Short mmCIF file of C-alpha atoms in Angstrom, two decimals:
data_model
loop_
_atom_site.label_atom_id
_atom_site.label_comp_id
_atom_site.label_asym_id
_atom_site.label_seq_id
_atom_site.Cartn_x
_atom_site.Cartn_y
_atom_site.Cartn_z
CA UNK A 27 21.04 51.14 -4.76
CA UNK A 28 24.58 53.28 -4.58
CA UNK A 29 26.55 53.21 -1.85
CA UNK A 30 26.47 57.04 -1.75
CA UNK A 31 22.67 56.56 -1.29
CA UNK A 32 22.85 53.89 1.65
CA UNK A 33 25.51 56.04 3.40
CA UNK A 34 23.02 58.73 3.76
CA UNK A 35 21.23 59.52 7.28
CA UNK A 36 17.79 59.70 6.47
CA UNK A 37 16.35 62.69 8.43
CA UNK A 38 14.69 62.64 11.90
CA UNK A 39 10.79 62.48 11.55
CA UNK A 40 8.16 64.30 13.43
CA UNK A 41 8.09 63.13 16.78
CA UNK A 42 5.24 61.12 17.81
CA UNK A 43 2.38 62.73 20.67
CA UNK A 44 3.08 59.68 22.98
CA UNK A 45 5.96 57.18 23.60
CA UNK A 46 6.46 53.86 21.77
CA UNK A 47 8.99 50.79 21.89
CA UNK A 48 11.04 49.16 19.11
CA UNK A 49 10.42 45.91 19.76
CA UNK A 50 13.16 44.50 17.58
CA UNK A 51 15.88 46.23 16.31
CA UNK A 52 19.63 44.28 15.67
CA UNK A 53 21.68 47.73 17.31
CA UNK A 54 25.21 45.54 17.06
CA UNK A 55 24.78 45.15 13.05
CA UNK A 56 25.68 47.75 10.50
CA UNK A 57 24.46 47.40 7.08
CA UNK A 58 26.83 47.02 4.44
CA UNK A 59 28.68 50.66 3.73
CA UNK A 60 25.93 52.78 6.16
CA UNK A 61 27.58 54.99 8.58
CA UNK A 62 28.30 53.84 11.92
CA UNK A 63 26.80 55.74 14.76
CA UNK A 64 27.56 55.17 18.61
CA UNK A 65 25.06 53.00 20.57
CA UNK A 66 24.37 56.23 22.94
CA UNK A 67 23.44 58.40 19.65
CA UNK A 68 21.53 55.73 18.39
CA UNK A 69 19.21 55.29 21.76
CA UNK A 70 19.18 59.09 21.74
CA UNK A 71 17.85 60.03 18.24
CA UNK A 72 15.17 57.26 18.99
CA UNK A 73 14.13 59.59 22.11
CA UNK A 74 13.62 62.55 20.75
CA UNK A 75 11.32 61.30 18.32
CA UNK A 76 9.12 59.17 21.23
CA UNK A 77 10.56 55.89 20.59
CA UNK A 78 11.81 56.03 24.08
CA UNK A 79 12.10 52.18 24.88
CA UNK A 80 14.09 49.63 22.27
CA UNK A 81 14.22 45.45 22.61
CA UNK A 82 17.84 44.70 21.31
CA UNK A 83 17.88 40.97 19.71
CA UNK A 84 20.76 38.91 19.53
CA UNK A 85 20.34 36.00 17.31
CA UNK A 86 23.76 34.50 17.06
CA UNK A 87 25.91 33.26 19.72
CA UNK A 88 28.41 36.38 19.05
CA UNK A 89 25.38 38.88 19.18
CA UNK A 90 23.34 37.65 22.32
CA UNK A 91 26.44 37.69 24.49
CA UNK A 92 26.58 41.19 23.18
CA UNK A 93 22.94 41.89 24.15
CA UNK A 94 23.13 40.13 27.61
CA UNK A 95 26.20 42.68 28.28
CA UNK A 96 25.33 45.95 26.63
CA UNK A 97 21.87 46.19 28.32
CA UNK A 98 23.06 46.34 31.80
CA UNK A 99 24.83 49.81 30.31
CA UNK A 100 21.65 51.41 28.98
CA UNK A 101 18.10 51.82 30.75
CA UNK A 102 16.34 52.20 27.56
CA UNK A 103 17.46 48.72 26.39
CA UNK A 104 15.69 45.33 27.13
CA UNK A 105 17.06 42.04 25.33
CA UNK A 106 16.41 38.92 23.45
CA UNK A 107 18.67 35.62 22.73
CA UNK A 108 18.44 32.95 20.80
CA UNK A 109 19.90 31.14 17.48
CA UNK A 110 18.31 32.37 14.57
CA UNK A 111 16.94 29.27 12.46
CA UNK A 112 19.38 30.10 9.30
CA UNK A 113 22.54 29.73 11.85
CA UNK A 114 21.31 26.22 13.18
CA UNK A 115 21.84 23.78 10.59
CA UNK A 116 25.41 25.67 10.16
CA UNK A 117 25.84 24.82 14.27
CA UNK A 118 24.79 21.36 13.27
CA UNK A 119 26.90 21.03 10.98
CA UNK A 120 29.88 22.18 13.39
CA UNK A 121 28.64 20.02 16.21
CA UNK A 122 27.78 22.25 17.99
CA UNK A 123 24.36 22.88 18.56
CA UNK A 124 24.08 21.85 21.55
CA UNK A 125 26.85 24.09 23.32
CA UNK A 126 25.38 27.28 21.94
CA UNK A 127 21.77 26.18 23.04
CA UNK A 128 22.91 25.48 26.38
CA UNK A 129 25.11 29.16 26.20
CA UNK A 130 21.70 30.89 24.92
CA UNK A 131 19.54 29.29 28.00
CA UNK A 132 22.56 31.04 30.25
CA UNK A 133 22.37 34.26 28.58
CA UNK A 134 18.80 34.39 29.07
CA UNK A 135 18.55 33.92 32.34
CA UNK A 136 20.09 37.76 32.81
CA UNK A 137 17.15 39.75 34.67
CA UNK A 138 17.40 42.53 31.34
CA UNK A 139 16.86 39.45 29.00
CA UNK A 140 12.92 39.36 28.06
CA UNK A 141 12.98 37.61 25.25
CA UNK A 142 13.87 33.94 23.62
CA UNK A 143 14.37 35.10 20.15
CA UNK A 144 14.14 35.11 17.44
CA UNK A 145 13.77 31.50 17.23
CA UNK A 146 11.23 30.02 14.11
CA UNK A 147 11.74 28.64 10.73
CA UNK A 148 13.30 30.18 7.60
CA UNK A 149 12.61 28.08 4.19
CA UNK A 150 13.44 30.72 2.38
CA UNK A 151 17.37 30.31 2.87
CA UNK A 152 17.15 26.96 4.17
CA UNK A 153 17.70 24.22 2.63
CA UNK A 154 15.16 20.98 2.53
CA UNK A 155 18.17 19.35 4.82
CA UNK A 156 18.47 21.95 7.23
CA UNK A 157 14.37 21.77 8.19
CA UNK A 158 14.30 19.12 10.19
CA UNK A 159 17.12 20.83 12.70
CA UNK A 160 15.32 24.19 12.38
CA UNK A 161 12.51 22.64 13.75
CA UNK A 162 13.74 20.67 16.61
CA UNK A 163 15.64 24.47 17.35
CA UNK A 164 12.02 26.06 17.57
CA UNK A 165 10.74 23.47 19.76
CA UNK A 166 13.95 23.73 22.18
CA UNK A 167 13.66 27.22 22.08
CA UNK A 168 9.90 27.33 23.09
CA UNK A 169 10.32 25.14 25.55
CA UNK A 170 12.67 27.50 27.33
CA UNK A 171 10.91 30.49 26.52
CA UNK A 172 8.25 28.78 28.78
CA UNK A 173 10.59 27.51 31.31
CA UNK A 174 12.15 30.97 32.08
CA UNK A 175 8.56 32.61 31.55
CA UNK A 176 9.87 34.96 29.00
CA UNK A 177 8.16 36.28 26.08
CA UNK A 178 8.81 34.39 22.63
CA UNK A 179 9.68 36.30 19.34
CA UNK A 180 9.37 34.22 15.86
CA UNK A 181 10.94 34.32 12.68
CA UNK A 182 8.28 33.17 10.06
CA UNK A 183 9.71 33.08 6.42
CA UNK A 184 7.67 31.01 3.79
CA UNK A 185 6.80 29.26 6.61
CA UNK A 186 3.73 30.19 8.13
CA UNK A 187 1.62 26.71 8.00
CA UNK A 188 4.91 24.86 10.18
CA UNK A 189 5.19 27.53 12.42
CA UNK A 190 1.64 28.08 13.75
CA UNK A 191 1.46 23.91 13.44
CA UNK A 192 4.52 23.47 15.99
CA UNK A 193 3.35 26.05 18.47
CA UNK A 194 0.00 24.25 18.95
CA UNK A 195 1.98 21.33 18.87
CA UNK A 196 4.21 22.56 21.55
CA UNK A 197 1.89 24.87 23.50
CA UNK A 198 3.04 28.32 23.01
CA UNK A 199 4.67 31.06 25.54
CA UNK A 200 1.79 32.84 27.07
CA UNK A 201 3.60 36.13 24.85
CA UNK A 202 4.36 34.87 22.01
CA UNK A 203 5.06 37.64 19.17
CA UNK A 204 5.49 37.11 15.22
CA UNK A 205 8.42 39.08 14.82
CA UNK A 206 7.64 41.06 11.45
CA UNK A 207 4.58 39.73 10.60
CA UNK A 208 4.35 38.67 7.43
CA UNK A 209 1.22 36.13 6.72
CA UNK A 210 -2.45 37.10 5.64
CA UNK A 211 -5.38 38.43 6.93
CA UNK A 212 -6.64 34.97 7.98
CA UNK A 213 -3.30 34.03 9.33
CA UNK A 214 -3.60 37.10 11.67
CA UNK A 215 -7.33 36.15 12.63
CA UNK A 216 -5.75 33.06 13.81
CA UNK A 217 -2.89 34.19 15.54
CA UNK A 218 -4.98 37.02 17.42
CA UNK A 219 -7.59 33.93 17.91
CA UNK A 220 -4.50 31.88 19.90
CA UNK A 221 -3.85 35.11 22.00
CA UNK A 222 -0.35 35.95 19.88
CA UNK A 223 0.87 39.60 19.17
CA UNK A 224 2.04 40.18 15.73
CA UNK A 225 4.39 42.83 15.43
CA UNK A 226 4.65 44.86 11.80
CA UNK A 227 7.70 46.28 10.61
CA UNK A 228 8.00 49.02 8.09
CA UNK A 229 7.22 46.22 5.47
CA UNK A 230 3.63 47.66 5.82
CA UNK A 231 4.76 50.92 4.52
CA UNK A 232 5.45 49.55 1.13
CA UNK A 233 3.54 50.58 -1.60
CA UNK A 234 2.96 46.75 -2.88
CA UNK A 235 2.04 45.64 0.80
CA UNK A 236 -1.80 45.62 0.33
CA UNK A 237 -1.51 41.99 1.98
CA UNK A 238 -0.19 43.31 4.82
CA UNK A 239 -1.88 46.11 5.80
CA UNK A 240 -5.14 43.85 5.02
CA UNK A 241 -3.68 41.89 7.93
CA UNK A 242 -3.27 44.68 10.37
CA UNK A 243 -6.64 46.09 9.69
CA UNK A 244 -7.72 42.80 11.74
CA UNK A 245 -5.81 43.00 14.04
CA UNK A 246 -7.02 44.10 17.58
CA UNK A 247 -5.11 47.29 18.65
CA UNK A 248 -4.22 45.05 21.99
CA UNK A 249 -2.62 42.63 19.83
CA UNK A 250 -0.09 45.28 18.07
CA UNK A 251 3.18 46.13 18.37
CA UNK A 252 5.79 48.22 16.31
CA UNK A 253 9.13 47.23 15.24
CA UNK A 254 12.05 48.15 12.92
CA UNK A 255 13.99 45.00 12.79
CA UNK A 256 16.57 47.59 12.05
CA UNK A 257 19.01 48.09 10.03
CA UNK A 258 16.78 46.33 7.85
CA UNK A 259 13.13 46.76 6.45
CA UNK A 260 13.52 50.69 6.49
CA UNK A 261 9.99 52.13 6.26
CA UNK A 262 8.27 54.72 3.50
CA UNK A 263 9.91 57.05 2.37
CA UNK A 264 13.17 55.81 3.08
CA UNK A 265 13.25 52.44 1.76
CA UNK A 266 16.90 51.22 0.73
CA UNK A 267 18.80 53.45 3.36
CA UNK A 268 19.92 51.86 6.50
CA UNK A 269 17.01 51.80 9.06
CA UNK A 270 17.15 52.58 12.71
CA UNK A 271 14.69 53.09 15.50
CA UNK A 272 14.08 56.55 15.34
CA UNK A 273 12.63 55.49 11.73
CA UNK A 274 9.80 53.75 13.72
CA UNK A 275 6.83 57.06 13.94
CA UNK A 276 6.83 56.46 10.17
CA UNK A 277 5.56 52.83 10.56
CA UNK A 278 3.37 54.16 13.14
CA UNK A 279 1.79 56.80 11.10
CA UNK A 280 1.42 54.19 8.50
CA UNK A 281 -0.65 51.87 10.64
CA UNK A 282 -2.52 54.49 11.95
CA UNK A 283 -3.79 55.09 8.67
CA UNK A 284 -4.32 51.47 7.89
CA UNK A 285 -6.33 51.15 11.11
CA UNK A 286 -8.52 54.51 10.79
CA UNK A 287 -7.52 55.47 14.17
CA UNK A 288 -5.56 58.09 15.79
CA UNK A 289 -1.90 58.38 16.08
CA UNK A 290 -1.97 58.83 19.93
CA UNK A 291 -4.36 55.83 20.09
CA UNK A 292 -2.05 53.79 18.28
CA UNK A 293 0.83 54.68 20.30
CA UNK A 294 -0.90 54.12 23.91
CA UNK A 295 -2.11 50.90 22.52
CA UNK A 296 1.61 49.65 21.26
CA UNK A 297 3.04 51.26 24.26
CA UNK A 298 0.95 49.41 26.58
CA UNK A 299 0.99 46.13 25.06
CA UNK A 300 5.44 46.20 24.93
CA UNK A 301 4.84 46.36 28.57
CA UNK A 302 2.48 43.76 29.21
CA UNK A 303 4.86 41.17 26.54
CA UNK A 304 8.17 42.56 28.14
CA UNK A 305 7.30 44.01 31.59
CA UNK A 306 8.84 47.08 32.79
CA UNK A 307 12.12 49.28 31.40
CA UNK A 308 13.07 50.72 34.63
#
């Protein structure tokens, strides 16, 4: 893709009939040559298309002391920390690991921090050395997710079997969340079977996503939620630009679809269940 074509501002969609959160978007990273845009217009544009509630994650040391400071400065913004499992074995290899755990568990004890995450497992840019550490990272991190009572957002990349085997393992967070879902249909009948939420991302726009939107169309609507994961995964028909919240009523059309249901439905369904995993905005 050009850099001429990333640099373009896709337009604002139709705004959606009832409100809806982001429940991950990465608002302190700017993709490659994209435009920057202030945090304020950013929170805005998402408002005026009924995305009216965003979950900020920080998942490097740099990023959640961001979080932990910039949502005391907005109402619309709730947090997440953590140490995203591609930075561990780099922290291991620093020494230290354990310094930036102990910085994340301080972070996230900020009453606008909701979230541990995201924590998980990444084989896809890991290498067989660095699994082991990502591991023991996942376990430290549920284990504070549960000791802070906060909900639990995952990272699952070519993963899947490890990750659902360490939370039962473990015991996982009573809201625990596959951040950008990305496993099977019988994955999700298992997750929804443990009580988890899986969250899709506009991944399940994508024309060659039939996997995906098999998944969601077993999914119980009060297991859902909607994400960007922004300024990645950019939905249909945008894919390739730089994404950003008020992207997100394309994902929700798109699921909508999937599900055969309606669009307000939907929304009072994801919109209800980001309270219930985060508790309130205001």
């Amino acid at each position: 893709m050009t850099d001429a074509r990333l640099a373009e501002r896709p337009e604002l969609p139709d705004r959606l009939p009832l409100p809806v959160v982001d429940n991950h978007c990465h608002l302190d990273i700017r993709r490659d040559d994209a435009p920057e845009v202030a945090l304020r217009q950013v929170i805005s544009e998402a408002a005026s298309v009924g995305v009216d509630r965003l979950v900020q994650i920080g998942c490097d040391i740099g990023s959640a002391r961001w979080t932990a400071a910039v949502v005391d400065e907005h109402p619309a913004l709730l947090g997440g920390v953590a140490i995203h499992p591609n930075e561990v074995p780099r922290h291991q290899a620093a020494g230290d690991l354990d310094d930036v755990l102990d910085e994340i568990a301080s972070l996230a004890q900020h009453p606008r921090i909701r979230v541990i995450g995201e924590t998980g497992l990444d084989y896809y840019r890991t290498r067989p050395e660095g699994v082991a550490v990502q591991q023991e990272s996942f376990r430290r991190h549920i284990a504070l997710a549960k000791r802070l009572g906060l909900a639990l957002q995952i990272h699952d990349r070519d993963a899947h079997d490890d990750v659902l085997r360490i939370l039962a393992e473990e015991g996982a967070p009573e809201r625990t969340v596959l951040h950008c879902y990305s496993g099977d249909m019988e994955m999700a009948r298992e997750c929804v079977r443990r009580g988890y939420y899986l969250s899709f991302a506009g991944t399940v726009t994508f024309r060659s996503a039939k996997d995906l939107r098999d998944a969601l169309s077993v999914t119980p609507m009060e297991h859902l939620l909607v994400e960007t994961d922004a300024p990645y995964l950019t939905p249909t028909p945008h894919r390739g630009r730089a994404n950003a919240p008020y992207l997100v009523p394309h994902t929700v059309r798109a699921m909508a679809a999937t599900l055969n249901t309606s669009v307000p439905q939907l929304c009072q369904a994801l919109s209800d269940n980001s309270e219930h995993v985060y508790g309130p905005w205001s």
